[in-house]
Every structure is written in C-alpha cells, then in structure tokens.
Amino acid sequence: MSKRNKSLTVGLLSAVFIYCLLGFLVLPGIALHVVNSQLEQRVSVPTRLDSLEFNPFSLELSLGELEIGQPGNPVLSFQRLYANLEITSLWRGALELESLTIERAWVAATLQESGELNLSRLLNRPEGAQQLADEEAATPFPVRIAHLKLVESRLYFQDLQPTNAVQARLERINMEIRQFSTLPGERSELLVSAEGPSNSQLQVQGSMGMLPLSSAGTLSIDGLPLSPFWPYVRDQIDLALQDGVLSTRFDYQMDLAQDLSVNLDKASATLSAFDITSPQGDSLARLSHLHIDDASLDLAARSIRVGTVRSRQLEAWISRAENGKVNWQAILPAAQDNSQPEQQAAWQIRLPDVQLREYRVNLTDRQPDSPLDLTLSSLELDLTGFDSATSAPFGLSVKTQINEEGFLSAKGQASLEPISLDLQVAAQNLALAQAQTYLDPFVRIDIRDGKLNTTAHVQLEALDPLALHVDAKADITDLHIVDSLENRDLVRWESLSLDGIVYRDNSLSVEQAQLLKPYARIIINQDLSTNIGNLVIEQPVDDNQTDQAPMAIRIGAVGIEKGSLNFADFSLQPNVALTVEELTGRIGTLDNQNTDPAELNLSGQVDRYAPVQVQGTLTPFDPLNSLDVQASFKDIELTTLSPYARKFAGYRIRKGRLDLDLHYQINAGNLEADNQVLLRDLQLGERVDSPNAVDLPIRLAVALLKDGKGNINITLPVQGDLSNPDFDIMPVIWQSLGNLLSRAATAPFRFIANLFGGDDADLSHVLFAPGAAALDAQARKQLDTLASALNDRPALRLEVEGMSSPAEDGLLVAQQRLDRELNRRWKKAVDQGQAEPSATQSGVPQEAIAGLLGGIYQERTKKEVPAEWSELDAQARNERMRNAILETWQGSEALLRRLAQERNESIKAYLVDNAGLSAQRVQLLDVGVEAVADNGEVPTTLHLSAE
C-alpha cells in the first residue's frame, strides 16, 4: 500500500473514530447535560433525565428514566423513550421518524379548583411565551411518525372542582398510532387499550387527523364502576351512589373543523347493579340490569335514537312527606328561571322499542293523617315508536300488581303534542280499602273490604279543557263499609255489576247496574238525626270555588237480588228495629236531567218471614214531584210496631200480624193514598201514657171490628200537602188505626202435660239459665216433643212469651252489657290507632281496663271517679267502678227486654229451623221482664191457641 493510500485510510479511520466518539459518547453526554440544564431552568419542579444515547449511523435516539416532579412522586415520567429519525427529514420539510416508542410512562394530572391543570404549571414561561405557544398550537410543527407507540403506561387523574374530588387511574395503557402526522389532510390509524378502575377495560380503534382535529372509530368500555366519577353527578343531583357498573361500545365520529361535531352510531350500553340512595341513606332506586342497543347520537342535530331498551328488576321508593314534598322532588335540581332563555332547538328523542320487566315501585304517602303504603310490583312497561319530535302516536303497554293482590294494565297509544291517550285499561281485584286514607277527611267510614274489577276504553284528547271519553264496565265485589263512629256495618254487598259505563263531557251514564245481596243500615237517633248524616264531615267553605254545572247522571236500570235492610228508630221508647230481607227486583231509568218517572218493582221479606211487594213509578231525583207506588206487606209481626202503637194508640201490641196493601200517589207535592189494612189475631197489651195517642176506646174498637175469624179488615185513605211542614203522615195513619183498633182478645194457654207420647213433662215453660238465651238439652227436648204434637194438630198455633227476671237476670245482663261496652271501646281504640292490640291475649288487656272503666263510670253516673278511690289498689278501685256501673244497668228494662227477646227468638228459630215447625204457626209475643224464678232458672211461657 502506498504512503498516500495509507494516509487516506488513516484519515478515514480517524474521521470515523472521531465521528463515533462524538456521536456515541461526546454529543450524548453534552446533550444530556444541556437537556438537564434546560429542564432545570424551564421546568418549575425538580426534573432529571438519567441517560441519553444516540446512534450516529442509524440515527436512533434513546432517553432513559425521565422524572419531572418531586423525587419518588413525579408528575410526569417515563422509563424509556426510543426514536428512530429518518434522514429524509433533511429535505422533506418535516420531522420524520420511523418509530417513536415511550415505555412505562406515568402522568399525574390534577385539575385544580380554579380549573387550571397542574401540567400547565410545569414550564417556566418567559414574557411573551404564551402568545408564542398559542401561535405554535394554531400551526403545529410538521411531524410524521410511521409508528408511534405508548407501552405499559399509567395515568392518574384527579379533579378537585367537584365537592368531592374525582380520582381515577388508568393502568396498562398501550397505544399504537400508525402514520401519525400533524400535516393537514393526513390521517393516522389509532389503537388504544387500557385498564381502568376495578379491572375495567377501555379500547379504542379507529383513525385520527390533526389538521383539522378529527377522529373516527370504535370505543368500548367494559366493567367500569361509576363510583369514581359520581361526584360529577352528585353536584348536580343530590344522590348517593352505592353501586353501579357500566359497559358500553359504540362507533364514533368527531370533527372540530368548525363547530364541535360528534356522532355516535351502533351504540350499546349495559348498566348493572345500579343502586342510589338519598344523602341520609334512604333507598331511592336499585336496578339489576339495563341494556340499550342500536343507539345513535347526533350532537349537531340534537338527536338521540335508542333502537332497543331492555331493563329488569328495578326497585324504586317514592314517598310524600307530611309537608307535601316528594322525596325525589327534594333531590332533583329546581328549575332555573332564566329571564332570557337561549333559543335552541329541543332534543329529538326516538325510542322504537322499550321493554321494562320485573320493576317494583314502593309508594308511601305520609301527608294524610293515616299514612298510605302502596306497592306496584311485577311492573312491566312496553314503549314502541316513541318520537318526541312528531305528533305521531306511540305504542304504550303497562302491567302491574298492586299490593301483591290487585292487577292493573293499560295498552294502547299515546302522543305528546298534543297530549292524547287511547288505552284499553283493565283492573282486577283492586282493594278499595286503599282509598281509605283519602276518604277520612270527608266521611267517618271504614272500608273493611271491597274489590274492583273493570275493563275500560279510555280516550283523552285534551287536558285544557278536559276532553275525556271513557267506555267501561265494572264490578265491585265483597264491599264492606263500617260506620266508624259506632263500629257497625253500614253498607255491604256481594257484588255490584255496572254495564255500559260511558263518561263524556261531564256526563256519566250506566246502561245497567246489578246488585247482589246488598245490605244497608239506617238509624234514626234520639235527636231525629240519622246515622248517614252523622258520617259526613263538614268542610270549610271555599270562597274561591267557582260554580260548576252538576254532572249529568243516568242509570238505565238497577237490579237488586237478595238485598237486606236494617232499620232502627231510637227516637221512640222502646226502640223500633225492623229488618227487610231477600229484597229482589228492579228500578227503572234514573236520570237527573229527565223528569220521566222510573219504574219500580221490588219484593222481599220483613223480619225474615213477612213478604213485601213494591211496584210503581217515581222520579228518583225529585220524588215529591211525581210518584205512583203500590206496596204489599204480608204477615208482619205487629210486636215490631209496638213502639208506634204506644205513641199513637196509647197501647203496646202484645201480638198480631199485619197485611198492608198501600197505594201512594204524589202529584206536584199533593198526596193521595189508600191504605188497606188487614190485622190478624191482634192482641193489645197494657195501656201506656202518650201525649200523641188518640182519646178513643181502642180495645172496644178492636172487639167490634174483628170478624168471625178474628181478623180486622179496614181501609185508611190519607190526603195531604207534602210541602206543608206541619204535615206528618205517620201520626195520621196511626191515629186512624188507633181509632179502629180498641182491644185485642187474649186467649190463655194451657199446656197438656202429655200432649205428645204420653210424656208427663211440663211443656208450658222453657227454662233458661240466668242471663242466658241459649236452649239447653232439656229445653230442646221439650220443644222437640211440643213440635211433634203441633205437627199432628195443624189447627193449633204456638205463642211464645219471652220473659226475664230482674232478680235473676239483672246483674248478669248488666255484667254482659259492661263486657260488651269494654270490648267495643277497646276495639274502637285499636281501630282508630289509639291503642295497640295485645299479641299474647284476646279481648281487653288487663292494663287497659282501668282507663275504660273510668270513661264508662263518668258516662253512666255523670260523676267523676271519687278521689278517695285513688288510694285503693288497682283491683279494688276497678271493683268499685265496676259495681257502680253495674248498678246503673242492673235494673235496665231495655237490657232485660233484649234478653227476653233473644229467648223468644231462640225458641222460634229452634222450632222452625230444627224441629220443622211452620214459621206461620209460631208467634212471638211481646216480652216481659218480671218473671218469677223456678229453682234458680227463668221461665219463658208458651201459649197454645187454635186457628
């Protein structure tokens, strides 16, 4: 080799050596020093770069262990940055890299309460640097990176702006971008994956462009817990999140070329184990599963479409407090009053297919005096074709179970603009007692039972003014309403069927109503008030209430089958009690807008055995205008009417039966009546003083008017002006009757000891244990023997004269009366919520007796409990009060008569129901209260007479 070539070779090798020395060692060292120096000057927190390596031949750069922030707690760091520079960068006008890889990066981003990001404070910016940065951001440095990767990195995000800070971590962040470019019009391929809180997974796959900033692709999140991000919601809605997991996937398009444009398509999301409570920990909603699919969103067009919604097992709690506020109302933000609201198009929401299943809503209303709890279970909702931007109707279907027994469903169509409904509604087994809470302020009744079943076609066309049309039929079964003042039955029936119900334009019509086994109780009190009137609670006058036309009501016909009525008149002494049973028939059209009379055809029985027939016409809403009614009563026990006879005739009725044929006509308030009266086997009792009695020889008149069969057949015409307040029909009738009935023939009864079978037993008396009305074995044996004898002799008739004895029965009936009063008052207190029933014993608890006795003592004696009794022990004090109360009842004629009447009824019921004796052959006489005891037992006398 020549000397020249050797020199050239040595020069080249030296140059290469120097190039290598500079590239591999000197320049990286200098660069590392310069970088650390610049970082120290330009970064506001401690910063350190551990190593810098450069390959001058392959143009590969590697940075190792960068930390920005406090040692051990950096804000920004990475383990290694690797870059491979393309030599083409020298002539293409852009920084081009074959690859750029950042390994194990760490970012701790904190959004301060002021809204400033902590990363923005890392650099020490000289004056004018912000304007330069903004200009650079507007026109980014031209860069192309063929393969950009972020490997196994982490992000910690903290937002201090909400009331409770938001903290979230992303782990195992891997990002790969192919053909990354900041040049206009060039796009990159993007692939991102990360692990979020609770091992949730985040994936993004798509493309992006930097100028203008845009991106399109698919994003998916799997198993993301909502709790880390709930403070954002909590500041808007005061709800506490207990649990909740979200998974979602959607295609997206985002473009910032002009305004923000975001479009989501093929979106699906699943929310599970969602549980929210009030801030105080009260449960509000708990959702098992919610899934939406085929959803899309167009932010610019303000449009949302959710193709399908499927949800199940939601349980919600809704309550209204005493002040009328609903729990959700207090939680949700109040509507803001913007004086100049922004003119912006409303969002269009489309829901083609929604299905909600196994929902449960717990409703509680604490505003009424008696709180109401209502549960809607097995709630199902189907919604089809919903579009908030159109007036086209959408399909609606709802089903639910109410309080685990009643069912309610509705199916049809609805629309929002204008609001309208067209639904088929069905209700089954709805408990009417659920309405009790809202009736309490108006009436004093207790709904003990009653079920509503109905099917209806409901059409709502407008709300203001209300345009509602309902076609329905309904059944109300097993109704039981109790007078809460007396705790006695008021109204009940087995079923009420309403067919052809039509409501429209403040008009209600019912084609037909059918009542099965209805019952009503009507009482006239001592002050002439009625039990019905006493139940109505007077309401305060509303001065702002406007006059409104009364609803037009029309009922085509009312059918009654096997009805009953209890009537009592306590204004008379003794009281009158009357029962109508087996009431069956039909009432014609009832119309408050029409004066045409309604047909009336009813039949029944008075006091179980006396048939009654009523026929005719009347105007039900104005009976004094027009009435033409014929009524026929057969075999009425005259002893039932004894109080009226005492008042108007001056005698009590000892026995007898009554047939009445009545014909009443009213025309414009004028009464024309014919009363055909047939009295059979009438016997008057003793005379009584009555200021209303006619001053005529009643007993003589009865004797004269009786025919050969012992009957009295008379006609009593009545006329009068019903509009005259001094006209009273009952005194007129009873005075006329009293003039004609002047006496009753009495026939003594003599039992034949051996009337049947040669038995020598004395059958003239039935003996009762003191205070009892039940028949013992000996009495039943006597009655069996007597019935056998009477069945063989049809001409004989049995008369029963119930008796009681003050000496033998007085104390016992008083004790029974006291026990009934204690039980009644205790039950009333329990029913009204003033006392709690005992779980270990029935009847009145021992600890409640003293208080109840005190109330009864004051009521019966009209005195306060003597103060000196308070020094006695509880048992002695109770005994003193009990004895004092018993003294007030021990001689009560009413109680003794009641016992005697029960003995009467026991004997007749046994003879008719058990011994097979005809009811027409057993007559009950008026009772007595002066029986003489027989070996400690009280006798009831039996009388025998012939037809």
PDB file of N, CA and C in Angstrom, residues 3 38 52 55-56 65 132 141 152 292 341 344 444 451 466 505 548 585 637 665-666 688 748 754 876 893 898 940:
ATOM      1  N   LYS A   3       2.099   5.146   0.399  1.00  0.00           N
ATOM      2  CA  LYS A   3       2.064   6.037   1.549  1.00  0.00           C
ATOM      3  C   LYS A   3       0.823   6.921   1.523  1.00  0.00           C
ATOM      4  N   GLN A  38     -31.342  22.705  30.744  1.00  0.00           N
ATOM      5  CA  GLN A  38     -32.522  23.409  30.249  1.00  0.00           C
ATOM      6  C   GLN A  38     -33.781  23.022  31.039  1.00  0.00           C
ATOM      7  N   LEU A  52     -28.963   9.446  27.996  1.00  0.00           N
ATOM      8  CA  LEU A  52     -29.287   9.804  26.620  1.00  0.00           C
ATOM      9  C   LEU A  52     -28.296   9.066  25.730  1.00  0.00           C
ATOM     10  N   ASN A  55     -27.287   6.793  18.284  1.00  0.00           N
ATOM     11  CA  ASN A  55     -26.517   6.033  17.291  1.00  0.00           C
ATOM     12  C   ASN A  55     -26.382   6.895  16.050  1.00  0.00           C
ATOM     13  N   PRO A  56     -25.171   7.420  15.783  1.00  0.00           N
ATOM     14  CA  PRO A  56     -24.999   8.351  14.655  1.00  0.00           C
ATOM     15  C   PRO A  56     -25.144   7.653  13.305  1.00  0.00           C
ATOM     16  N   GLU A  65     -35.210   7.016  31.821  1.00  0.00           N
ATOM     17  CA  GLU A  65     -35.545   7.421  33.196  1.00  0.00           C
ATOM     18  C   GLU A  65     -35.697   8.938  33.332  1.00  0.00           C
ATOM     19  N   LEU A 132     -46.597  33.031  21.927  1.00  0.00           N
ATOM     20  CA  LEU A 132     -45.858  32.181  21.003  1.00  0.00           C
ATOM     21  C   LEU A 132     -46.397  30.754  21.034  1.00  0.00           C
ATOM     22  N   PHE A 141     -45.969  22.056  14.667  1.00  0.00           N
ATOM     23  CA  PHE A 141     -44.743  21.707  13.958  1.00  0.00           C
ATOM     24  C   PHE A 141     -45.001  20.473  13.085  1.00  0.00           C
ATOM     25  N   GLU A 152     -47.314   0.106  28.136  1.00  0.00           N
ATOM     26  CA  GLU A 152     -47.431  -0.183  29.571  1.00  0.00           C
ATOM     27  C   GLU A 152     -47.329   1.085  30.410  1.00  0.00           C
ATOM     28  N   ILE A 292     -79.126  -1.061  26.495  1.00  0.00           N
ATOM     29  CA  ILE A 292     -79.607  -0.386  25.292  1.00  0.00           C
ATOM     30  C   ILE A 292     -78.750  -0.841  24.117  1.00  0.00           C
ATOM     31  N   PRO A 341     -84.132  33.160  28.126  1.00  0.00           N
ATOM     32  CA  PRO A 341     -83.689  31.810  27.793  1.00  0.00           C
ATOM     33  C   PRO A 341     -83.111  31.744  26.389  1.00  0.00           C
ATOM     34  N   GLN A 344     -82.889  27.612  21.486  1.00  0.00           N
ATOM     35  CA  GLN A 344     -82.174  26.441  20.984  1.00  0.00           C
ATOM     36  C   GLN A 344     -83.177  25.329  20.740  1.00  0.00           C
ATOM     37  N   ARG A 444    -116.881   9.645  57.894  1.00  0.00           N
ATOM     38  CA  ARG A 444    -116.457   8.807  59.019  1.00  0.00           C
ATOM     39  C   ARG A 444    -116.846   7.353  58.731  1.00  0.00           C
ATOM     40  N   LYS A 451    -113.478  -5.175  46.394  1.00  0.00           N
ATOM     41  CA  LYS A 451    -112.568  -5.347  45.280  1.00  0.00           C
ATOM     42  C   LYS A 451    -113.204  -4.773  44.011  1.00  0.00           C
ATOM     43  N   LEU A 466    -110.682  19.782  29.569  1.00  0.00           N
ATOM     44  CA  LEU A 466    -110.596  18.329  29.605  1.00  0.00           C
ATOM     45  C   LEU A 466    -111.534  17.719  28.575  1.00  0.00           C
ATOM     46  N   ASP A 505    -117.870  14.601  28.440  1.00  0.00           N
ATOM     47  CA  ASP A 505    -118.365  15.981  28.569  1.00  0.00           C
ATOM     48  C   ASP A 505    -119.192  16.171  29.846  1.00  0.00           C
ATOM     49  N   GLN A 548    -119.995  25.313  39.202  1.00  0.00           N
ATOM     50  CA  GLN A 548    -119.787  24.378  38.107  1.00  0.00           C
ATOM     51  C   GLN A 548    -121.061  23.571  37.911  1.00  0.00           C
ATOM     52  N   GLY A 585    -135.555  -7.282  42.892  1.00  0.00           N
ATOM     53  CA  GLY A 585    -136.400  -6.582  41.929  1.00  0.00           C
ATOM     54  C   GLY A 585    -135.602  -5.666  41.042  1.00  0.00           C
ATOM     55  N   GLU A 637    -145.062  -9.066  61.861  1.00  0.00           N
ATOM     56  CA  GLU A 637    -145.271  -9.197  63.296  1.00  0.00           C
ATOM     57  C   GLU A 637    -145.594  -7.822  63.877  1.00  0.00           C
ATOM     58  N   GLN A 665    -149.925   8.036  45.772  1.00  0.00           N
ATOM     59  CA  GLN A 665    -149.787   8.848  44.572  1.00  0.00           C
ATOM     60  C   GLN A 665    -149.421  10.268  44.988  1.00  0.00           C
ATOM     61  N   ILE A 666    -148.353  10.789  44.363  1.00  0.00           N
ATOM     62  CA  ILE A 666    -147.933  12.174  44.617  1.00  0.00           C
ATOM     63  C   ILE A 666    -147.902  12.890  43.279  1.00  0.00           C
ATOM     64  N   VAL A 688    -150.441   2.623  77.919  1.00  0.00           N
ATOM     65  CA  VAL A 688    -149.306   3.459  78.300  1.00  0.00           C
ATOM     66  C   VAL A 688    -149.680   4.913  78.043  1.00  0.00           C
ATOM     67  N   PRO A 748    -155.958 -17.502  76.984  1.00  0.00           N
ATOM     68  CA  PRO A 748    -154.981 -18.165  77.857  1.00  0.00           C
ATOM     69  C   PRO A 748    -154.487 -19.459  77.227  1.00  0.00           C
ATOM     70  N   ASN A 754    -149.124 -34.327  78.783  1.00  0.00           N
ATOM     71  CA  ASN A 754    -148.822 -35.483  77.938  1.00  0.00           C
ATOM     72  C   ASN A 754    -149.311 -35.249  76.501  1.00  0.00           C
ATOM     73  N   ALA A 876    -108.997  -3.176  93.621  1.00  0.00           N
ATOM     74  CA  ALA A 876    -110.103  -2.685  94.439  1.00  0.00           C
ATOM     75  C   ALA A 876    -110.785  -1.489  93.776  1.00  0.00           C
ATOM     76  N   GLU A 893    -134.546  -1.908  81.997  1.00  0.00           N
ATOM     77  CA  GLU A 893    -135.616  -2.631  81.320  1.00  0.00           C
ATOM     78  C   GLU A 893    -135.207  -2.983  79.893  1.00  0.00           C
ATOM     79  N   ARG A 898    -134.280  -7.014  76.033  1.00  0.00           N
ATOM     80  CA  ARG A 898    -133.440  -7.581  74.977  1.00  0.00           C
ATOM     81  C   ARG A 898    -133.163  -9.059  75.233  1.00  0.00           C
ATOM     82  N   THR A 940    -139.798 -18.974  80.382  1.00  0.00           N
ATOM     83  CA  THR A 940    -140.494 -18.301  79.285  1.00  0.00           C
ATOM     84  C   THR A 940    -141.753 -19.112  79.007  1.00  0.00           C
TER      85      THR A 940
END
